[in-house]
Amino acid sequence: MSDIRDDATELFTAITGRTPDGLWSAPGRVNLIGEHTDYNQGFVLPFAIDRRTVVAAGLREDAVIRVASTFSTGVVELPLAELDGVRGQMDWADYPLGVAWGLGRSGADLAAVPGVDLVIDSTVPVGAGLSSSAAIECAVAVALDELWRLGMSRPALARIGQLAENEFVGAPTGIMDQSASLLGRPDAAVFLDCRSLEVELVDLGLAAAGLTVLVMDTRVAHAHSTGGYGERRASCERGAATLGVSSLREIGIQDLDRARELLDDVTFRRVRHVVTENQRVLDTVRALRENGPLAIGDLLDASHRSLRDDFEVSVPELDLAVETALENGAIGARMTGGGFGGSAIALAPLDAVSRIQVALDGAFAEHGFTNPEVFTVTPSTGAERDS
Ligand code: GLA
């Protein structure tokens, strides 16, 4: 952490000739369970990870926003009043610019606030399905909220991050990633009802149970602004409309027989995934509270099978990672995030980690797949001011 803070501060000074007014940071996330349920008004259970994005930020005397990062060249610069005209055109800078734009849409007066310099660095890998984009959005959201004295709540900032992603970047994603990044706590998962936006923190107790979470990044790139993600979302919405409900949250497992009669096979399987996944989130929360993390392995496995067979968002690399982890001592494993690439997670005893790592290297080589990036993550604190 101190490295990325130092690097962001140094670059900030090189670009502006000043020291930043402050440093804010926000984490990436893994989703423990509850996949493709958020935009169906369902339940999710993600946690914030110990990989963070930091933003060095300082107010300006004009009305210009400038954005730079340690992972790109050049400085993006434009008047706050012109943000609307560049939507979706600024590559990675769409994320921080989208948040400033989203704040403007949600009550901040962009004609009255001062300009700002934002310099970003990150240890959240890009394209790994760990919400590097939400980490940027949330770090920038808490920074601008404080610098512009907006006093917005964390749930309101999560909505603004989602708005930025949906309407500035153009990816039709839900509210899970921003919620995890803003509300995460050490050794806890964020149990979010995406219909009421009620949040409860659920203790994970991983260390006490001798367990850890292993991320297995397949390095198969994915993008949610194109293709499959939007199609799945549209399919869920069509299913809900045919069933006469406003969202799939309104139906339960007892309604699936009727759904099978009314829907075509593909839509039915999409619906069945969402409905059963919501139930698995509730079962996981109950199991964690009553029996601890050793009791949730089967639920993680069932989630993966449902995503693979019913929702069809897995890829061979994710399936291989899950199978290999389970064969080598993991107590549960599943793909995490939107799918079509990205990462899987394994819940594993600490003493199985190196065995799983070696087995993954071997299995991926045998299949001719790119070597996966494998590392453990610790459930960590959400967005905050660092200095
Ligand atoms: C991506 C989106 C989230 C969520 C997941 C699938 O990570 O950003 O909103 O829909 O996919 O659960």
CSV table of C-alpha atoms and ligand atoms in Angstrom, one decimal:
chain,number,residue,atom,x,y,z
A,1,MET,CA,0.0,0.0,0.0
A,2,SER,CA,2.6,2.5,1.0
A,3,ASP,CA,4.2,2.0,-2.4
A,4,ILE,CA,1.2,2.9,-4.5
A,5,ARG,CA,0.5,5.9,-2.1
A,6,ASP,CA,4.1,7.1,-2.7
A,7,ASP,CA,3.9,6.6,-6.4
A,8,ALA,CA,0.6,8.4,-6.7
A,9,THR,CA,1.8,11.3,-4.6
A,10,GLU,CA,5.1,11.6,-6.6
A,11,LEU,CA,3.2,11.6,-9.9
A,12,PHE,CA,0.7,14.1,-8.6
A,13,THR,CA,3.6,16.5,-7.6
A,14,ALA,CA,5.3,15.9,-10.9
A,15,ILE,CA,2.2,16.8,-12.9
A,16,THR,CA,0.8,19.7,-10.7
A,17,GLY,CA,3.9,21.1,-8.9
A,18,ARG,CA,1.8,20.8,-5.6
A,19,THR,CA,1.3,18.2,-2.9
A,20,PRO,CA,-2.1,16.6,-2.9
A,21,ASP,CA,-4.9,17.7,-0.5
A,22,GLY,CA,-5.3,14.1,0.5
A,23,LEU,CA,-5.1,10.4,-0.4
A,24,TRP,CA,-8.1,8.1,-0.6
A,25,SER,CA,-8.3,4.4,-1.5
A,26,ALA,CA,-10.8,1.7,-2.3
A,27,PRO,CA,-10.5,-2.0,-2.7
A,28,GLY,CA,-11.4,-4.5,-5.4
A,29,ARG,CA,-13.7,-7.4,-4.4
A,30,VAL,CA,-14.4,-11.0,-4.8
A,31,ASN,CA,-17.9,-12.3,-4.7
A,32,LEU,CA,-18.2,-15.2,-2.3
A,33,ILE,CA,-21.6,-16.1,-3.7
A,34,GLY,CA,-24.7,-14.5,-5.4
A,35,GLU,CA,-23.7,-14.2,-9.1
A,36,HIS,CA,-25.8,-12.4,-11.7
A,37,THR,CA,-28.4,-11.7,-9.0
A,38,ASP,CA,-27.7,-8.0,-8.4
A,39,TYR,CA,-29.4,-6.7,-11.5
A,40,ASN,CA,-32.3,-9.0,-10.8
A,41,GLN,CA,-32.9,-7.2,-7.5
A,42,GLY,CA,-31.6,-10.3,-5.6
A,43,PHE,CA,-29.0,-11.1,-2.9
A,44,VAL,CA,-25.2,-11.0,-3.1
A,45,LEU,CA,-22.4,-11.8,-0.6
A,46,PRO,CA,-19.1,-10.2,-1.8
A,47,PHE,CA,-16.2,-9.0,0.2
A,48,ALA,CA,-13.6,-6.3,-0.2
A,49,ILE,CA,-10.0,-7.6,-0.8
A,50,ASP,CA,-6.6,-6.4,0.2
A,51,ARG,CA,-5.8,-5.1,-3.3
A,52,ARG,CA,-6.6,-1.4,-3.5
A,53,THR,CA,-6.7,1.6,-5.8
A,54,VAL,CA,-5.4,4.9,-4.4
A,55,VAL,CA,-6.2,8.4,-5.6
A,56,ALA,CA,-4.1,11.4,-4.8
A,57,ALA,CA,-6.4,14.4,-5.2
A,58,GLY,CA,-6.2,18.1,-4.9
A,59,LEU,CA,-8.6,21.0,-5.7
A,60,ARG,CA,-7.8,23.5,-8.4
A,61,GLU,CA,-8.6,27.2,-8.7
A,62,ASP,CA,-10.4,26.8,-12.1
A,63,ALA,CA,-13.3,24.5,-13.2
A,64,VAL,CA,-11.1,21.9,-14.9
A,65,ILE,CA,-10.9,18.2,-14.1
A,66,ARG,CA,-7.5,16.5,-14.8
A,67,VAL,CA,-6.9,12.8,-14.5
A,68,ALA,CA,-3.7,10.8,-14.7
A,69,SER,CA,-2.4,7.4,-13.6
A,70,THR,CA,0.8,5.5,-13.1
A,71,PHE,CA,-0.5,2.9,-15.6
A,72,SER,CA,-1.1,5.2,-18.5
A,73,THR,CA,0.6,8.0,-20.3
A,74,GLY,CA,-0.5,11.6,-20.5
A,75,VAL,CA,-3.0,13.7,-18.6
A,76,VAL,CA,-6.7,13.8,-19.5
A,77,GLU,CA,-8.0,17.3,-19.1
A,78,LEU,CA,-11.3,19.0,-19.6
A,79,PRO,CA,-13.8,21.5,-18.1
A,80,LEU,CA,-16.2,19.9,-15.7
A,81,ALA,CA,-19.0,21.5,-17.8
A,82,GLU,CA,-18.0,19.4,-20.8
A,83,LEU,CA,-18.1,15.9,-19.1
A,84,ASP,CA,-21.3,14.9,-20.7
A,85,GLY,CA,-19.9,15.3,-24.2
A,86,VAL,CA,-17.1,12.7,-23.7
A,87,ARG,CA,-19.1,9.8,-22.3
A,88,GLY,CA,-17.6,6.5,-23.2
A,89,GLN,CA,-14.7,8.0,-25.2
A,90,MET,CA,-11.9,8.3,-22.6
A,91,ASP,CA,-10.7,4.7,-22.2
A,92,TRP,CA,-9.9,3.9,-18.5
A,93,ALA,CA,-10.4,7.6,-17.6
A,94,ASP,CA,-14.1,7.1,-18.2
A,95,TYR,CA,-14.3,5.6,-14.7
A,96,PRO,CA,-13.0,8.6,-12.7
A,97,LEU,CA,-14.6,11.1,-15.1
A,98,GLY,CA,-17.9,9.1,-14.9
A,99,VAL,CA,-18.0,9.5,-11.2
A,100,ALA,CA,-17.6,13.3,-11.4
A,101,TRP,CA,-20.3,13.3,-14.0
A,102,GLY,CA,-22.5,11.0,-11.9
A,103,LEU,CA,-22.1,13.3,-8.8
A,104,GLY,CA,-23.3,16.1,-11.1
A,105,ARG,CA,-26.4,14.0,-12.0
A,106,SER,CA,-27.1,13.3,-8.3
A,107,GLY,CA,-27.1,16.7,-6.7
A,108,ALA,CA,-23.6,18.2,-7.0
A,109,ASP,CA,-23.6,21.5,-8.9
A,110,LEU,CA,-20.7,21.0,-11.3
A,111,ALA,CA,-20.9,24.7,-12.3
A,112,ALA,CA,-20.1,25.7,-8.7
A,113,VAL,CA,-17.6,23.1,-7.4
A,114,PRO,CA,-13.8,23.8,-7.9
A,115,GLY,CA,-11.8,21.8,-10.5
A,116,VAL,CA,-9.7,18.9,-9.3
A,117,ASP,CA,-6.6,17.0,-10.1
A,118,LEU,CA,-6.8,13.2,-9.7
A,119,VAL,CA,-3.8,10.8,-9.9
A,120,ILE,CA,-4.4,7.1,-9.6
A,121,ASP,CA,-2.4,4.0,-8.8
A,122,SER,CA,-3.6,0.5,-8.1
A,123,THR,CA,-2.8,-3.0,-7.1
A,124,VAL,CA,-6.1,-4.5,-8.3
A,125,PRO,CA,-5.3,-6.5,-11.4
A,126,VAL,CA,-7.2,-5.2,-14.5
A,127,GLY,CA,-9.4,-7.7,-16.4
A,128,ALA,CA,-9.2,-10.3,-13.7
A,129,GLY,CA,-12.9,-10.0,-12.6
A,130,LEU,CA,-11.9,-8.4,-9.3
A,131,SER,CA,-13.6,-5.0,-10.0
A,132,SER,CA,-10.6,-2.9,-10.7
A,133,SER,CA,-13.1,-0.4,-12.3
A,134,ALA,CA,-15.3,-0.2,-9.1
A,135,ALA,CA,-12.1,0.3,-7.1
A,136,ILE,CA,-11.3,3.4,-9.2
A,137,GLU,CA,-14.9,4.7,-9.0
A,138,CYS,CA,-15.2,4.3,-5.3
A,139,ALA,CA,-11.8,5.8,-4.5
A,140,VAL,CA,-12.7,8.8,-6.6
A,141,ALA,CA,-16.2,9.0,-5.2
A,142,VAL,CA,-15.1,9.2,-1.6
A,143,ALA,CA,-12.3,11.7,-2.6
A,144,LEU,CA,-14.7,14.0,-4.5
A,145,ASP,CA,-17.4,13.7,-1.9
A,146,GLU,CA,-15.0,15.0,0.8
A,147,LEU,CA,-13.2,17.6,-1.4
A,148,TRP,CA,-16.5,19.0,-2.7
A,149,ARG,CA,-18.2,18.8,0.7
A,150,LEU,CA,-21.1,16.8,-0.6
A,151,GLY,CA,-21.8,14.7,2.5
A,152,MET,CA,-23.3,11.8,0.6
A,153,SER,CA,-23.9,8.4,2.2
A,154,ARG,CA,-22.0,5.3,1.2
A,155,PRO,CA,-25.1,3.7,-0.5
A,156,ALA,CA,-25.6,6.9,-2.4
A,157,LEU,CA,-22.0,6.8,-3.6
A,158,ALA,CA,-22.4,3.2,-4.6
A,159,ARG,CA,-25.4,4.2,-6.8
A,160,ILE,CA,-23.3,7.0,-8.4
A,161,GLY,CA,-20.5,4.5,-9.2
A,162,GLN,CA,-23.1,2.2,-10.8
A,163,LEU,CA,-24.5,5.2,-12.7
A,164,ALA,CA,-21.0,6.1,-14.0
A,165,GLU,CA,-20.6,2.5,-15.1
A,166,ASN,CA,-24.0,2.2,-16.8
A,167,GLU,CA,-24.4,5.6,-18.4
A,168,PHE,CA,-20.9,7.0,-18.8
A,169,VAL,CA,-18.8,3.9,-19.5
A,170,GLY,CA,-21.8,2.0,-21.0
A,171,ALA,CA,-21.6,-1.3,-19.1
A,172,PRO,CA,-25.1,-2.5,-17.9
A,173,THR,CA,-23.7,-3.8,-14.5
A,174,GLY,CA,-25.4,-4.0,-11.1
A,175,ILE,CA,-24.6,-2.5,-7.7
A,176,MET,CA,-22.7,-5.3,-6.1
A,177,ASP,CA,-19.1,-4.2,-6.9
A,178,GLN,CA,-19.4,-0.6,-5.7
A,179,SER,CA,-21.2,-1.8,-2.6
A,180,ALA,CA,-18.5,-4.2,-1.7
A,181,SER,CA,-15.8,-1.6,-2.3
A,182,LEU,CA,-17.5,1.0,-0.2
A,183,LEU,CA,-18.9,-1.1,2.6
A,184,GLY,CA,-16.4,-4.0,3.1
A,185,ARG,CA,-14.9,-4.7,6.6
A,186,PRO,CA,-12.0,-7.0,7.7
A,187,ASP,CA,-12.9,-10.6,8.0
A,188,ALA,CA,-16.5,-10.0,6.9
A,189,ALA,CA,-18.7,-10.3,3.8
A,190,VAL,CA,-21.2,-7.7,2.7
A,191,PHE,CA,-24.7,-9.3,2.6
A,192,LEU,CA,-26.7,-7.0,0.3
A,193,ASP,CA,-30.3,-7.1,-0.6
A,194,CYS,CA,-30.2,-5.4,-4.0
A,195,ARG,CA,-34.0,-4.6,-3.9
A,196,SER,CA,-34.1,-2.8,-0.5
A,197,LEU,CA,-30.3,-2.0,-0.5
A,198,GLU,CA,-30.3,-3.2,3.1
A,199,VAL,CA,-26.8,-4.3,4.2
A,200,GLU,CA,-25.6,-6.6,6.9
A,201,LEU,CA,-22.0,-7.6,7.6
A,202,VAL,CA,-21.5,-11.3,8.0
A,203,ASP,CA,-18.4,-12.6,9.9
A,204,LEU,CA,-16.3,-14.9,7.8
A,205,GLY,CA,-14.0,-16.3,10.5
A,206,LEU,CA,-11.6,-17.6,7.9
A,207,ALA,CA,-8.4,-17.4,9.9
A,208,ALA,CA,-10.0,-19.0,13.0
A,209,ALA,CA,-11.1,-21.9,10.8
A,210,GLY,CA,-7.6,-22.3,9.2
A,211,LEU,CA,-9.0,-21.3,5.8
A,212,THR,CA,-8.1,-18.8,3.1
A,213,VAL,CA,-9.5,-17.7,-0.2
A,214,LEU,CA,-7.4,-18.3,-3.2
A,215,VAL,CA,-8.0,-16.3,-6.4
A,216,MET,CA,-7.2,-18.2,-9.6
A,217,ASP,CA,-7.0,-15.6,-12.4
A,218,THR,CA,-7.3,-17.5,-15.7
A,219,ARG,CA,-6.1,-14.4,-17.6
A,220,VAL,CA,-8.9,-14.9,-20.1
A,221,ALA,CA,-9.9,-11.2,-20.6
A,222,HIS,CA,-13.5,-10.3,-20.4
A,223,ALA,CA,-15.5,-7.0,-20.9
A,224,HIS,CA,-19.0,-6.3,-19.6
A,225,SER,CA,-19.7,-3.5,-22.0
A,226,THR,CA,-19.9,-5.9,-24.9
A,227,GLY,CA,-21.7,-9.1,-25.6
A,228,GLY,CA,-22.6,-11.9,-23.2
A,229,TYR,CA,-23.2,-9.9,-20.0
A,230,GLY,CA,-25.8,-7.6,-21.5
A,231,GLU,CA,-27.5,-10.6,-23.3
A,232,ARG,CA,-27.8,-12.5,-20.0
A,233,ARG,CA,-29.3,-9.4,-18.4
A,234,ALA,CA,-31.8,-9.0,-21.2
A,235,SER,CA,-32.7,-12.7,-21.0
A,236,CYS,CA,-33.5,-12.3,-17.3
A,237,GLU,CA,-35.7,-9.3,-18.0
A,238,ARG,CA,-37.6,-11.1,-20.7
A,239,GLY,CA,-38.1,-14.1,-18.4
A,240,ALA,CA,-39.5,-11.8,-15.7
A,241,ALA,CA,-41.8,-10.0,-18.2
A,242,THR,CA,-43.2,-13.4,-19.4
A,243,LEU,CA,-43.8,-14.5,-15.8
A,244,GLY,CA,-45.6,-11.2,-15.1
A,245,VAL,CA,-43.2,-10.0,-12.4
A,246,SER,CA,-41.1,-6.8,-12.2
A,247,SER,CA,-37.9,-8.7,-11.5
A,248,LEU,CA,-36.8,-12.3,-10.9
A,249,ARG,CA,-36.6,-11.5,-7.2
A,250,GLU,CA,-40.3,-11.8,-7.1
A,251,ILE,CA,-40.3,-15.5,-7.7
A,252,GLY,CA,-38.9,-18.4,-5.7
A,253,ILE,CA,-38.0,-22.1,-6.1
A,254,GLN,CA,-41.7,-23.0,-5.7
A,255,ASP,CA,-42.5,-21.1,-8.9
A,256,LEU,CA,-40.0,-22.9,-11.1
A,257,ASP,CA,-42.4,-25.6,-12.3
A,258,ARG,CA,-44.8,-22.9,-13.7
A,259,ALA,CA,-41.8,-21.1,-15.2
A,260,ARG,CA,-40.8,-24.2,-17.0
A,261,GLU,CA,-44.2,-24.3,-18.7
A,262,LEU,CA,-44.2,-20.7,-19.8
A,263,LEU,CA,-40.6,-20.1,-20.9
A,264,ASP,CA,-38.4,-21.5,-23.6
A,265,ASP,CA,-35.6,-23.8,-22.4
A,266,VAL,CA,-32.8,-21.3,-22.5
A,267,THR,CA,-34.7,-18.5,-20.7
A,268,PHE,CA,-35.9,-21.1,-18.2
A,269,ARG,CA,-32.4,-22.1,-17.3
A,270,ARG,CA,-31.3,-18.5,-17.0
A,271,VAL,CA,-34.2,-17.9,-14.6
A,272,ARG,CA,-33.5,-21.1,-12.7
A,273,HIS,CA,-30.0,-20.0,-12.1
A,274,VAL,CA,-31.0,-16.6,-10.6
A,275,VAL,CA,-33.8,-18.1,-8.4
A,276,THR,CA,-31.6,-20.9,-7.0
A,277,GLU,CA,-28.6,-18.6,-6.6
A,278,ASN,CA,-30.7,-16.2,-4.4
A,279,GLN,CA,-31.6,-19.2,-2.2
A,280,ARG,CA,-27.9,-20.2,-2.1
A,281,VAL,CA,-26.9,-16.8,-0.8
A,282,LEU,CA,-29.5,-17.0,2.0
A,283,ASP,CA,-28.3,-20.6,2.8
A,284,THR,CA,-24.7,-19.4,2.8
A,285,VAL,CA,-25.4,-16.6,5.2
A,286,ARG,CA,-27.2,-18.9,7.5
A,287,ALA,CA,-24.5,-21.6,7.3
A,288,LEU,CA,-21.8,-19.0,8.1
A,289,ARG,CA,-23.7,-17.7,11.1
A,290,GLU,CA,-24.6,-21.1,12.5
A,291,ASN,CA,-21.6,-23.3,11.6
A,292,GLY,CA,-18.8,-21.1,10.2
A,293,PRO,CA,-17.0,-21.1,6.8
A,294,LEU,CA,-16.2,-24.8,6.8
A,295,ALA,CA,-20.0,-25.4,6.1
A,296,ILE,CA,-20.3,-23.5,2.9
A,297,GLY,CA,-18.2,-25.5,0.4
A,298,ASP,CA,-21.1,-27.4,-1.2
A,299,LEU,CA,-23.0,-24.1,-1.8
A,300,LEU,CA,-20.0,-22.6,-3.6
A,301,ASP,CA,-19.7,-25.7,-5.8
A,302,ALA,CA,-23.5,-25.7,-6.6
A,303,SER,CA,-23.2,-22.0,-7.6
A,304,HIS,CA,-20.4,-22.8,-10.0
A,305,ARG,CA,-22.4,-25.7,-11.6
A,306,SER,CA,-25.4,-23.5,-12.0
A,307,LEU,CA,-23.4,-20.7,-13.6
A,308,ARG,CA,-21.7,-23.2,-15.9
A,309,ASP,CA,-24.8,-25.3,-17.0
A,310,ASP,CA,-27.8,-23.0,-16.5
A,311,PHE,CA,-26.4,-19.5,-16.9
A,312,GLU,CA,-23.6,-20.5,-19.3
A,313,VAL,CA,-21.1,-17.8,-18.3
A,314,SER,CA,-18.2,-20.0,-17.4
A,315,VAL,CA,-15.3,-20.9,-19.8
A,316,PRO,CA,-13.1,-24.0,-19.9
A,317,GLU,CA,-10.3,-22.3,-18.0
A,318,LEU,CA,-12.6,-21.4,-15.1
A,319,ASP,CA,-14.0,-24.9,-15.0
A,320,LEU,CA,-10.5,-26.4,-14.9
A,321,ALA,CA,-9.4,-24.1,-12.1
A,322,VAL,CA,-12.5,-25.0,-10.0
A,323,GLU,CA,-12.1,-28.8,-10.6
A,324,THR,CA,-8.3,-28.7,-10.0
A,325,ALA,CA,-8.8,-26.8,-6.7
A,326,LEU,CA,-11.4,-29.2,-5.5
A,327,GLU,CA,-9.3,-32.3,-6.4
A,328,ASN,CA,-6.4,-30.8,-4.4
A,329,GLY,CA,-8.0,-30.0,-1.1
A,330,ALA,CA,-10.3,-27.0,-1.6
A,331,ILE,CA,-13.5,-27.3,0.4
A,332,GLY,CA,-15.4,-25.2,-2.2
A,333,ALA,CA,-14.7,-23.4,-5.5
A,334,ARG,CA,-16.5,-21.3,-8.0
A,335,MET,CA,-16.1,-18.7,-10.7
A,336,THR,CA,-16.5,-15.2,-9.3
A,337,GLY,CA,-17.8,-12.0,-11.0
A,338,GLY,CA,-19.5,-11.8,-14.4
A,339,GLY,CA,-17.7,-14.7,-16.1
A,340,PHE,CA,-16.6,-15.2,-19.7
A,341,GLY,CA,-13.1,-15.2,-18.3
A,342,GLY,CA,-11.6,-13.5,-15.2
A,343,SER,CA,-11.1,-15.4,-11.9
A,344,ALA,CA,-12.4,-18.3,-9.9
A,345,ILE,CA,-12.0,-18.5,-6.1
A,346,ALA,CA,-11.3,-21.5,-3.9
A,347,LEU,CA,-12.0,-21.7,-0.2
A,348,ALA,CA,-9.1,-23.8,1.0
A,349,PRO,CA,-7.3,-24.9,4.2
A,350,LEU,CA,-4.1,-22.9,4.5
A,351,ASP,CA,-2.0,-26.1,4.2
A,352,ALA,CA,-3.5,-27.0,0.9
A,353,VAL,CA,-2.6,-23.7,-0.8
A,354,SER,CA,0.8,-24.7,-2.3
A,355,ARG,CA,-0.5,-28.0,-3.4
A,356,ILE,CA,-3.4,-26.3,-5.3
A,357,GLN,CA,-1.0,-23.8,-6.8
A,358,VAL,CA,1.3,-26.5,-8.2
A,359,ALA,CA,-1.6,-28.6,-9.5
A,360,LEU,CA,-3.1,-25.5,-11.3
A,361,ASP,CA,0.2,-24.8,-13.0
A,362,GLY,CA,0.4,-28.4,-14.2
A,363,ALA,CA,-3.3,-28.7,-15.3
A,364,PHE,CA,-3.2,-25.5,-17.2
A,365,ALA,CA,0.0,-26.4,-19.0
A,366,GLU,CA,-1.4,-29.8,-19.8
A,367,HIS,CA,-4.4,-28.2,-21.5
A,368,GLY,CA,-2.3,-25.7,-23.3
A,369,PHE,CA,-3.9,-22.8,-21.4
A,370,THR,CA,-2.0,-19.6,-20.4
A,371,ASN,CA,-0.5,-20.0,-16.9
A,372,PRO,CA,-3.0,-18.7,-14.3
A,373,GLU,CA,-2.1,-16.0,-11.8
A,374,VAL,CA,-2.8,-17.5,-8.3
A,375,PHE,CA,-2.8,-15.6,-5.0
A,376,THR,CA,-4.6,-15.5,-1.7
A,377,VAL,CA,-6.9,-12.5,-0.7
A,378,THR,CA,-7.9,-11.3,2.8
A,379,PRO,CA,-11.3,-9.7,3.4
A,380,SER,CA,-10.4,-6.1,4.1
A,381,THR,CA,-11.8,-2.7,4.8
A,382,GLY,CA,-13.8,-0.6,2.3
A,383,ALA,CA,-13.0,2.8,0.8
A,384,GLU,CA,-11.4,5.3,3.2
A,385,ARG,CA,-9.2,8.3,3.4
A,386,ASP,CA,-5.6,7.3,3.9
A,387,SER,CA,-4.0,10.6,4.7
B,1,GLA,C1,-20.1,-8.0,-12.8
B,1,GLA,C2,-21.0,-6.8,-12.5
B,1,GLA,C3,-21.8,-7.0,-11.2
B,1,GLA,C4,-22.5,-8.3,-11.2
B,1,GLA,C5,-21.5,-9.5,-11.6
B,1,GLA,C6,-22.2,-10.8,-11.7
B,1,GLA,O1,-19.1,-8.1,-11.8
B,1,GLA,O2,-20.2,-5.6,-12.4
B,1,GLA,O3,-22.7,-5.9,-11.1
B,1,GLA,O4,-23.6,-8.3,-12.0
B,1,GLA,O5,-20.8,-9.2,-12.8
B,1,GLA,O6,-22.7,-11.2,-10.5
